[in-house]
Tab-separated table of C-alpha atoms in Angstrom:
chain	number	residue	atom	x	y	z
A	1	GLY	CA	0.000	0.000	0.000
A	2	LEU	CA	2.965	2.342	0.038
A	3	PRO	CA	2.723	5.138	-2.551
A	4	PRO	CA	5.370	5.464	-5.268
A	5	VAL	CA	8.356	7.584	-4.254
A	6	GLN	CA	8.519	9.689	-7.431
A	7	THR	CA	6.439	12.480	-5.920
A	8	CYS	CA	9.136	12.982	-3.260
A	9	THR	CA	11.556	14.221	-5.917
A	10	ASP	CA	9.109	16.096	-8.150
A	11	GLY	CA	9.939	19.794	-8.401
A	12	GLN	CA	6.364	21.060	-8.413
A	13	VAL	CA	5.395	18.909	-5.447
A	14	LEU	CA	8.391	20.067	-3.431
A	15	ALA	CA	7.872	23.719	-4.342
A	16	SER	CA	4.214	23.613	-3.327
A	17	SER	CA	4.838	21.908	0.021
A	18	PRO	CA	4.579	24.019	3.193
A	19	SER	CA	7.723	24.953	5.068
A	20	PRO	CA	8.846	22.442	7.711
A	21	PRO	CA	8.026	23.028	11.385
A	22	PRO	CA	10.328	25.216	13.469
A	23	LEU	CA	13.629	23.551	14.267
A	24	GLU	CA	12.962	23.405	17.989
A	25	SER	CA	9.734	21.422	17.501
A	26	ARG	CA	10.816	18.943	14.829
A	27	ALA	CA	11.487	16.095	17.259
A	28	GLN	CA	7.931	16.430	18.626
A	29	SER	CA	6.586	16.675	15.076
A	30	ASP	CA	8.277	13.394	14.220
A	31	LEU	CA	6.594	11.743	17.202
A	32	VAL	CA	3.173	12.960	16.027
A	33	ARG	CA	3.899	11.715	12.502
A	34	ALA	CA	4.743	8.313	13.991
A	35	GLN	CA	1.425	8.310	15.869
A	36	LEU	CA	-0.435	9.133	12.649
A	37	SER	CA	1.408	6.357	10.830
A	38	GLN	CA	0.413	3.880	13.528
A	39	ALA	CA	-3.183	5.098	13.407
A	40	ARG	CA	-3.337	4.664	9.636
A	41	SER	CA	-1.903	1.152	9.971
A	42	LEU	CA	-4.638	0.314	12.482
A	43	GLU	CA	-7.247	1.658	10.046
A	44	LEU	CA	-5.842	-0.477	7.224
A	45	ALA	CA	-5.959	-3.493	9.538
A	46	GLY	CA	-9.649	-2.880	10.202
A	47	LYS	CA	-9.059	-1.860	13.830
A	48	TYR	CA	-11.095	1.286	13.526
A	49	THR	CA	-11.780	1.982	17.205
A	50	GLU	CA	-8.095	1.696	18.075
A	51	GLY	CA	-7.163	3.700	15.013
A	52	LEU	CA	-9.559	6.485	15.957
A	53	THR	CA	-8.198	6.615	19.511
A	54	ARG	CA	-4.620	6.852	18.258
A	55	THR	CA	-5.617	9.490	15.668
A	56	ARG	CA	-7.234	11.682	18.303
A	57	GLU	CA	-4.181	11.355	20.538
A	58	ALA	CA	-2.052	12.528	17.618
A	59	LEU	CA	-4.485	15.371	16.901
A	60	ALA	CA	-4.270	16.602	20.498
A	61	HIS	CA	-0.480	16.547	20.343
A	62	ALA	CA	-0.488	18.294	16.956
A	63	GLU	CA	-2.764	21.048	18.261
A	64	ALA	CA	-0.519	21.520	21.297
A	65	LEU	CA	2.465	21.748	18.958
A	66	GLY	CA	0.690	24.355	16.847
A	67	TRP	CA	2.067	23.518	13.381
A	68	PRO	CA	-0.985	23.823	11.060
A	69	PRO	CA	-0.055	21.225	8.382
A	70	LEU	CA	0.266	18.549	11.066
A	71	VAL	CA	-3.075	19.524	12.602
A	72	ALA	CA	-4.645	19.305	9.146
A	73	ALA	CA	-3.104	15.863	8.551
A	74	ALA	CA	-4.496	14.566	11.844
A	75	LEU	CA	-7.950	15.974	11.098
A	76	GLN	CA	-7.904	14.423	7.626
A	77	LEU	CA	-7.121	11.013	9.082
A	78	GLU	CA	-9.778	11.449	11.764
A	79	GLY	CA	-12.364	12.080	9.044
A	80	ALA	CA	-11.214	9.041	7.077
A	81	VAL	CA	-11.395	6.710	10.088
A	82	LEU	CA	-14.807	8.048	11.147
A	83	THR	CA	-16.116	7.145	7.709
A	84	ARG	CA	-15.085	3.557	8.387
A	85	THR	CA	-17.211	3.490	11.543
A	86	GLY	CA	-20.248	4.949	9.766
A	87	GLU	CA	-20.119	8.265	11.637
A	88	TYR	CA	-20.666	10.272	8.482
A	89	ALA	CA	-21.698	13.586	10.038
A	90	GLU	CA	-18.667	13.583	12.359
A	91	SER	CA	-16.472	12.462	9.489
A	92	ALA	CA	-17.630	15.326	7.276
A	93	GLU	CA	-17.012	17.846	10.059
A	94	ALA	CA	-13.455	16.594	10.645
A	95	SER	CA	-12.743	16.550	6.907
A	96	ARG	CA	-14.069	20.107	6.470
A	97	LYS	CA	-11.819	21.302	9.275
A	98	ALA	CA	-8.894	19.464	7.687
A	99	TYR	CA	-9.583	21.041	4.298
A	100	PHE	CA	-9.709	24.619	5.511
A	101	GLU	CA	-6.800	24.178	7.933
A	102	ALA	CA	-4.739	22.738	5.087
A	103	MET	CA	-5.754	25.495	2.671
A	104	LYS	CA	-4.715	28.185	5.145
A	105	ALA	CA	-1.348	26.449	5.599
A	106	ARG	CA	-0.984	25.821	1.842
A	107	ALA	CA	-0.739	22.106	2.534
A	108	TRP	CA	-2.343	21.367	-0.816
A	109	ASP	CA	-1.859	17.589	-0.682
A	110	ILE	CA	-3.807	17.316	2.581
A	111	ALA	CA	-6.466	19.668	1.228
A	112	ALA	CA	-6.828	17.465	-1.848
A	113	SER	CA	-7.223	14.330	0.262
A	114	ALA	CA	-9.762	15.981	2.566
A	115	ALA	CA	-11.830	17.297	-0.353
A	116	THR	CA	-11.772	13.864	-2.014
A	117	ASP	CA	-12.910	12.321	1.281
A	118	LEU	CA	-15.768	14.824	1.444
A	119	THR	CA	-16.781	13.992	-2.112
A	120	ILE	CA	-17.320	10.392	-1.016
A	121	THR	CA	-18.783	11.060	2.431
A	122	ILE	CA	-21.251	13.746	1.386
A	123	GLY	CA	-21.866	12.923	-2.264
A	124	PHE	CA	-21.934	9.122	-2.001
A	125	ARG	CA	-22.488	8.014	1.607
A	126	GLU	CA	-25.042	10.727	2.342
A	127	ALA	CA	-26.275	10.902	-1.287
A	128	ARG	CA	-26.118	14.717	-1.452
A	129	ARG	CA	-25.076	14.942	-5.073
A	130	ALA	CA	-24.747	18.710	-5.554
A	131	GLU	CA	-22.514	19.127	-2.507
A	132	GLY	CA	-20.487	16.086	-3.495
A	133	LEU	CA	-19.861	17.555	-6.939
A	134	ASP	CA	-18.757	20.819	-5.343
A	135	TRP	CA	-16.215	19.000	-3.177
A	136	ALA	CA	-14.922	17.154	-6.233
A	137	SER	CA	-14.256	20.555	-7.790
A	138	HIS	CA	-12.467	21.723	-4.646
A	139	ALA	CA	-10.332	18.565	-4.806
A	140	GLU	CA	-9.476	19.255	-8.447
A	141	VAL	CA	-8.190	22.730	-7.594
A	142	ALA	CA	-6.160	21.478	-4.616
A	143	ILE	CA	-4.605	18.756	-6.771
A	144	ARG	CA	-3.519	21.376	-9.311
A	145	PHE	CA	-1.676	23.251	-6.559
A	146	ALA	CA	-0.288	20.111	-4.886
A	147	GLY	CA	1.151	18.615	-8.052
A	148	ASP	CA	0.254	15.149	-9.245
A	149	PRO	CA	3.055	13.822	-11.469
A	150	LEU	CA	1.766	10.253	-11.479
A	151	GLY	CA	-1.926	11.110	-11.678
A	152	LEU	CA	-2.887	9.025	-8.643
A	153	ARG	CA	-4.527	11.899	-6.779
A	154	GLU	CA	-6.679	12.623	-9.805
A	155	ALA	CA	-7.476	8.914	-10.161
A	156	ALA	CA	-8.726	8.874	-6.565
A	157	ARG	CA	-10.800	11.994	-7.236
A	158	LEU	CA	-12.329	10.421	-10.348
A	159	THR	CA	-13.311	7.332	-8.371
A	160	ALA	CA	-14.924	9.513	-5.719
A	161	LEU	CA	-16.744	11.511	-8.400
A	162	ALA	CA	-17.909	8.285	-10.028
A	163	ASN	CA	-19.337	7.181	-6.675
A	164	VAL	CA	-21.380	10.377	-6.513
A	165	HIS	CA	-22.864	9.739	-9.962
A	166	ARG	CA	-23.506	6.108	-9.040
A	167	ALA	CA	-25.438	7.119	-5.913
A	168	ALA	CA	-27.542	9.435	-8.082
A	169	GLY	CA	-28.346	6.647	-10.559
A	170	ALA	CA	-26.166	8.104	-13.326
A	171	TYR	CA	-24.573	4.730	-14.084
A	172	PRO	CA	-23.072	5.434	-17.555
A	173	GLU	CA	-21.296	8.517	-16.183
A	174	ALA	CA	-20.036	6.518	-13.210
A	175	LYS	CA	-18.752	3.732	-15.461
A	176	ALA	CA	-16.819	6.154	-17.677
A	177	LEU	CA	-15.159	7.806	-14.667
A	178	TYR	CA	-14.221	4.447	-13.114
A	179	GLU	CA	-12.633	3.454	-16.406
A	180	GLN	CA	-10.559	6.656	-16.470
A	181	SER	CA	-9.430	6.059	-12.900
A	182	LEU	CA	-8.581	2.435	-13.632
A	183	ALA	CA	-6.445	3.326	-16.659
A	184	VAL	CA	-4.223	5.629	-14.571
A	185	THR	CA	-4.092	3.427	-11.474
A	186	GLU	CA	-3.197	0.301	-13.437
A	187	ARG	CA	-0.563	2.101	-15.512
A	188	VAL	CA	1.182	3.519	-12.442
A	189	LEU	CA	0.809	0.691	-9.928
A	190	GLY	CA	0.635	-2.389	-12.156
A	191	PRO	CA	-2.240	-4.824	-12.781
A	192	ASP	CA	-2.011	-6.680	-9.459
A	193	HIS	CA	-1.902	-3.785	-6.983
A	194	ILE	CA	-4.637	-3.819	-4.336
A	195	GLN	CA	-5.697	-0.278	-5.297
A	196	VAL	CA	-6.344	-1.540	-8.834
A	197	GLY	CA	-8.577	-4.165	-7.258
A	198	HIS	CA	-10.564	-1.482	-5.447
A	199	VAL	CA	-11.200	0.463	-8.658
A	200	LEU	CA	-12.055	-2.726	-10.561
A	201	ASN	CA	-14.587	-3.625	-7.888
A	202	ASN	CA	-16.289	-0.260	-8.307
A	203	LEU	CA	-16.289	-0.673	-12.078
A	204	ALA	CA	-17.802	-4.143	-11.744
A	205	GLY	CA	-20.589	-2.625	-9.661
A	206	ALA	CA	-21.319	-0.104	-12.401
A	207	TYR	CA	-21.477	-2.875	-15.004
A	208	ALA	CA	-23.913	-4.817	-12.812
A	209	LEU	CA	-26.153	-1.783	-12.340
A	210	LEU	CA	-26.203	-1.342	-16.109
A	211	GLY	CA	-27.307	-4.966	-16.509
A	212	GLU	CA	-24.009	-6.058	-18.076
A	213	HIS	CA	-23.643	-9.049	-15.769
A	214	ALA	CA	-21.113	-11.105	-17.729
A	215	GLN	CA	-18.667	-8.196	-17.776
A	216	ALA	CA	-19.306	-7.539	-14.083
A	217	GLN	CA	-18.627	-11.164	-13.193
A	218	ALA	CA	-15.386	-11.220	-15.169
A	219	LEU	CA	-14.140	-8.125	-13.355
A	220	GLN	CA	-15.212	-9.501	-9.975
A	221	ARG	CA	-13.227	-12.693	-10.575
A	222	ARG	CA	-10.174	-10.568	-11.288
A	223	VAL	CA	-10.808	-8.528	-8.121
A	224	LEU	CA	-11.022	-11.742	-6.110
A	225	ALA	CA	-7.699	-12.990	-7.469
A	226	ILE	CA	-5.968	-9.662	-6.740
A	227	THR	CA	-7.384	-9.543	-3.216
A	228	GLU	CA	-6.377	-13.104	-2.413
A	229	ARG	CA	-2.820	-12.449	-3.566
A	230	ALA	CA	-2.628	-9.242	-1.558
């Protein structure tokens, strides 16, 4: 699940990143980053309650430290974990805070992630299409500022946007967006990456909703094979 390292050496990405924390607080910042890493690992392992507890501990430490990009990162993760527990209203509130905190700090990558999260939470989970489409537009702008040399941020945004159309019953539009996302994700990460499996699963759902069951089944068999290997 680790992202490719190319973005760490991309000139636009580096130029658009916020300045590091003050020298005297960098050791504490590293500790908070470690807490956030542990919390994200717990989320990926399906241990959402533990992950949320660790995230909120990190958020409290980040707020005490007072470096805005780190506060925004903790809020973004809090919103993501709350989505996993079905607390959509709380998730949306945390993600909104993360977005605006990140925008003020010019932490465009965190803003992009938060806006993409809101596209899914509000536009798909809560089926509020117009607001979801607005957040997809906010994500698009943040991605432009953040830099996206591999296209993976945009692929994630397209999947989120497709989910909004799917929730609204616009299945052809959803299918087309899933296909765009899949093309980028598969090109960058390879055909057997778990993230490719996630996009394929969404695409299979769109095929099924369109009544194209043979195509859906073929994709679902591929998803199963990818997931079992992973």
